[in-house]
């Protein structure tokens, strides 16, 4: 059962543009929502995370927007750079097991 | 501080064989989680170990097993390999179980022929 749905599967953005990746979850027990960035040949690295008690969190060019009532959250990358080209995964954690459930990933390409 | 290390980085096996993958967590980290990453299924949780005990297990068959040693190093084993076991196996370490921040290793790329 896919509990975190991520879209789009791939995204192409021009340098300087805004990249937006969306995720939706089903399990209302989730209480921690991280985003991971993965470069080829590397493991995922934590980029930014949010808890449902806030609607937005910003770290540099990266912002998470969270809509608890809609059970959706999104990653915004402002002023996208070619170095941001990577695969991005949203994830969620909660419930008794507290294991991470990942979205299917978005391959972002930022054109120079 | 050294990151999570996984060995080997690449592995080729044939159907029916078994394989053991190793993970050394960041120094001081006592929790180790394993994930399987495939193009079709994405990242899926396999199991988590803390203090040499399995705390959680994902929805994988019994052919997938693991263990953790007293120095927090962990191994996972897959027996009777199937073609569908071809994947990137990722290990992640954290200070405590279910910690917010997990640090992933580079993974072991397993190819089953």
mmCIF file of C-alpha atoms in Angstrom, chain A residues 2 4-11 20-24 35 73-75 88 90 103-107:
data_model
loop_
_atom_site.group_PDB
_atom_site.id
_atom_site.type_symbol
_atom_site.label_atom_id
_atom_site.label_comp_id
_atom_site.label_asym_id
_atom_site.label_seq_id
_atom_site.Cartn_x
_atom_site.Cartn_y
_atom_site.Cartn_z
ATOM 1 C CA UNK A 2 1.530 3.254 -1.169
ATOM 2 C CA UNK A 4 2.956 8.615 0.209
ATOM 3 C CA UNK A 5 2.232 9.666 -3.365
ATOM 4 C CA UNK A 6 4.769 11.932 -5.074
ATOM 5 C CA UNK A 7 4.505 13.932 -8.272
ATOM 6 C CA UNK A 8 5.752 14.675 -10.815
ATOM 7 C CA UNK A 9 7.973 11.728 -11.674
ATOM 8 C CA UNK A 10 10.328 14.024 -13.549
ATOM 9 C CA UNK A 11 10.757 17.773 -13.774
ATOM 10 C CA UNK A 20 7.918 22.414 -7.163
ATOM 11 C CA UNK A 21 7.459 18.810 -6.076
ATOM 12 C CA UNK A 22 4.285 17.614 -4.417
ATOM 13 C CA UNK A 23 3.461 14.789 -2.032
ATOM 14 C CA UNK A 24 0.243 13.514 -0.530
ATOM 15 C CA UNK A 35 12.701 15.586 2.039
ATOM 16 C CA UNK A 73 3.136 18.836 1.459
ATOM 17 C CA UNK A 74 5.441 20.222 -1.164
ATOM 18 C CA UNK A 75 9.047 21.197 -1.750
ATOM 19 C CA UNK A 88 14.195 14.165 -4.624
ATOM 20 C CA UNK A 90 9.540 13.013 0.130
ATOM 21 C CA UNK A 103 7.469 8.685 -2.027
ATOM 22 C CA UNK A 104 8.409 7.343 -5.452
ATOM 23 C CA UNK A 105 10.905 10.123 -6.202
ATOM 24 C CA UNK A 106 11.182 13.038 -8.639
ATOM 25 C CA UNK A 107 14.086 13.357 -11.010
#
